[in-house]
Amino acid sequence: MLLFNSKLRLFPGKLWSRWDGSFIVLNVFPHGAIEIQNPKTEQVFKVNS
């Protein structure tokens, strides 16, 4: 899964991606939230889909 980084600003001439990844999906909640894990740091957090 890729995570959209809405805080990243694109500057002219810079080739920065607004997508971070890859993440492992651990749980999908009924209200639309998703629990994901960063495989490199093993940090777990929730995001809204």
Backbone as JSON Lines, residues from 0, in Angstrom:
{"i":0,"aa":"M","n":[0.84,-1.17,0.0],"ca":[0.0,0.0,0.0],"c":[0.89,1.23,0.0]}
{"i":1,"aa":"L","n":[0.49,2.26,-0.74],"ca":[1.19,3.54,-0.74],"c":[0.36,4.54,0.05]}
{"i":2,"aa":"L","n":[1.03,5.46,0.72],"ca":[0.37,6.47,1.55],"c":[0.57,7.84,0.91]}
{"i":3,"aa":"F","n":[-0.53,8.58,0.69],"ca":[-0.48,9.91,0.1],"c":[-0.04,10.91,1.16]}
{"i":4,"aa":"N","n":[1.02,11.67,0.91],"ca":[1.54,12.67,1.84],"c":[1.03,14.04,1.42]}
{"i":5,"aa":"S","n":[-0.05,14.51,2.06],"ca":[-0.66,15.78,1.67],"c":[0.12,16.99,2.19]}
{"i":6,"aa":"K","n":[1.05,16.81,3.12],"ca":[1.82,17.92,3.68],"c":[3.02,18.3,2.81]}
{"i":7,"aa":"L","n":[3.4,17.41,1.9],"ca":[4.55,17.67,1.04],"c":[4.19,18.69,-0.03]}
{"i":8,"aa":"R","n":[4.92,19.76,-0.11],"ca":[4.69,20.8,-1.12],"c":[5.64,20.55,-2.29]}
{"i":9,"aa":"L","n":[5.11,20.68,-3.49],"ca":[5.95,20.52,-4.68],"c":[6.48,21.88,-5.11]}
{"i":10,"aa":"F","n":[7.78,21.96,-5.29],"ca":[8.43,23.19,-5.72],"c":[8.85,23.04,-7.17]}
{"i":11,"aa":"P","n":[8.82,24.11,-7.94],"ca":[9.23,24.02,-9.34],"c":[10.65,23.48,-9.47]}
{"i":12,"aa":"G","n":[10.83,22.52,-10.37],"ca":[12.15,21.96,-10.59],"c":[12.5,20.79,-9.69]}
{"i":13,"aa":"K","n":[11.67,20.5,-8.71],"ca":[11.93,19.39,-7.8],"c":[11.07,18.19,-8.18]}
{"i":14,"aa":"L","n":[11.63,17.03,-8.13],"ca":[10.9,15.82,-8.48],"c":[10.6,15.02,-7.22]}
{"i":15,"aa":"W","n":[9.85,15.59,-6.33],"ca":[9.46,14.9,-5.11],"c":[8.13,14.21,-5.33]}
{"i":16,"aa":"S","n":[8.03,13.02,-4.8],"ca":[6.78,12.29,-4.89],"c":[5.91,12.59,-3.68]}
{"i":17,"aa":"R","n":[4.6,12.65,-3.88],"ca":[3.68,12.86,-2.78],"c":[3.22,11.54,-2.18]}
{"i":18,"aa":"W","n":[3.81,10.44,-2.63],"ca":[3.43,9.11,-2.16],"c":[4.58,8.5,-1.37]}
{"i":19,"aa":"D","n":[4.26,7.96,-0.19],"ca":[5.22,7.24,0.63],"c":[4.83,5.77,0.63]}
{"i":20,"aa":"G","n":[5.79,4.9,0.76],"ca":[5.43,3.48,0.81],"c":[6.67,2.63,0.79]}
{"i":21,"aa":"S","n":[6.49,1.45,0.88],"ca":[5.3,0.64,0.93],"c":[4.95,0.29,2.38]}
{"i":22,"aa":"F","n":[3.67,0.06,2.63],"ca":[3.17,-0.25,3.96],"c":[2.38,-1.54,3.91]}
{"i":23,"aa":"I","n":[2.3,-2.21,5.05],"ca":[1.54,-3.44,5.18],"c":[0.21,-3.11,5.86]}
{"i":24,"aa":"V","n":[-0.9,-3.53,5.26],"ca":[-2.22,-3.32,5.85],"c":[-2.45,-4.38,6.91]}
{"i":25,"aa":"L","n":[-2.7,-3.94,8.16],"ca":[-2.92,-4.87,9.26],"c":[-4.4,-5.09,9.55]}
{"i":26,"aa":"N","n":[-5.19,-4.01,9.45],"ca":[-6.59,-4.1,9.82],"c":[-7.38,-3.02,9.08]}
{"i":27,"aa":"V","n":[-8.58,-3.36,8.64],"ca":[-9.49,-2.4,8.01],"c":[-10.72,-2.31,8.91]}
{"i":28,"aa":"F","n":[-11.0,-1.1,9.4],"ca":[-12.11,-0.88,10.32],"c":[-13.39,-0.56,9.54]}
{"i":29,"aa":"P","n":[-14.58,-0.85,10.11],"ca":[-15.84,-0.63,9.41],"c":[-16.11,0.84,9.08]}
{"i":30,"aa":"H","n":[-15.55,1.76,9.85],"ca":[-15.81,3.19,9.61],"c":[-14.86,3.8,8.6]}
{"i":31,"aa":"G","n":[-14.0,2.98,7.97],"ca":[-13.16,3.46,6.88],"c":[-11.7,3.67,7.23]}
{"i":32,"aa":"A","n":[-11.33,3.58,8.49],"ca":[-9.93,3.74,8.88],"c":[-9.16,2.45,8.57]}
{"i":33,"aa":"I","n":[-7.86,2.6,8.32],"ca":[-6.99,1.47,8.02],"c":[-5.79,1.53,8.95]}
{"i":34,"aa":"E","n":[-5.44,0.4,9.53],"ca":[-4.25,0.3,10.37],"c":[-3.13,-0.26,9.5]}
{"i":35,"aa":"I","n":[-2.02,0.49,9.39],"ca":[-0.91,0.07,8.53],"c":[0.38,0.02,9.34]}
{"i":36,"aa":"Q","n":[1.36,-0.7,8.78],"ca":[2.66,-0.85,9.43],"c":[3.77,-0.58,8.43]}
{"i":37,"aa":"N","n":[4.76,0.19,8.86],"ca":[5.95,0.42,8.06],"c":[6.88,-0.77,8.26]}
{"i":38,"aa":"P","n":[7.18,-1.55,7.22],"ca":[8.0,-2.75,7.4],"c":[9.44,-2.46,7.8]}
{"i":39,"aa":"K","n":[9.95,-1.27,7.51],"ca":[11.34,-0.93,7.85],"c":[11.49,-0.62,9.33]}
{"i":40,"aa":"T","n":[10.55,0.18,9.88],"ca":[10.64,0.6,11.28],"c":[9.67,-0.15,12.18]}
{"i":41,"aa":"E","n":[8.75,-0.91,11.59],"ca":[7.71,-1.65,12.29],"c":[6.78,-0.74,13.09]}
{"i":42,"aa":"Q","n":[6.71,0.54,12.73],"ca":[5.79,1.48,13.35],"c":[4.38,1.22,12.82]}
{"i":43,"aa":"V","n":[3.39,1.18,13.72],"ca":[2.0,0.93,13.36],"c":[1.21,2.2,13.61]}
{"i":44,"aa":"F","n":[0.35,2.6,12.65],"ca":[-0.52,3.76,12.84],"c":[-1.77,3.63,12.0]}
{"i":45,"aa":"K","n":[-2.78,4.45,12.32],"ca":[-4.04,4.43,11.62],"c":[-4.15,5.62,10.68]}
{"i":46,"aa":"V","n":[-4.77,5.39,9.54],"ca":[-5.02,6.45,8.56],"c":[-6.47,6.35,8.1]}
{"i":47,"aa":"N","n":[-7.02,7.46,7.63],"ca":[-8.36,7.45,7.04],"c":[-8.25,7.16,5.55]}
{"i":48,"aa":"S","n":[-9.15,6.32,5.05],"ca":[-9.09,5.99,3.64],"c":[-9.88,6.96,2.81]}
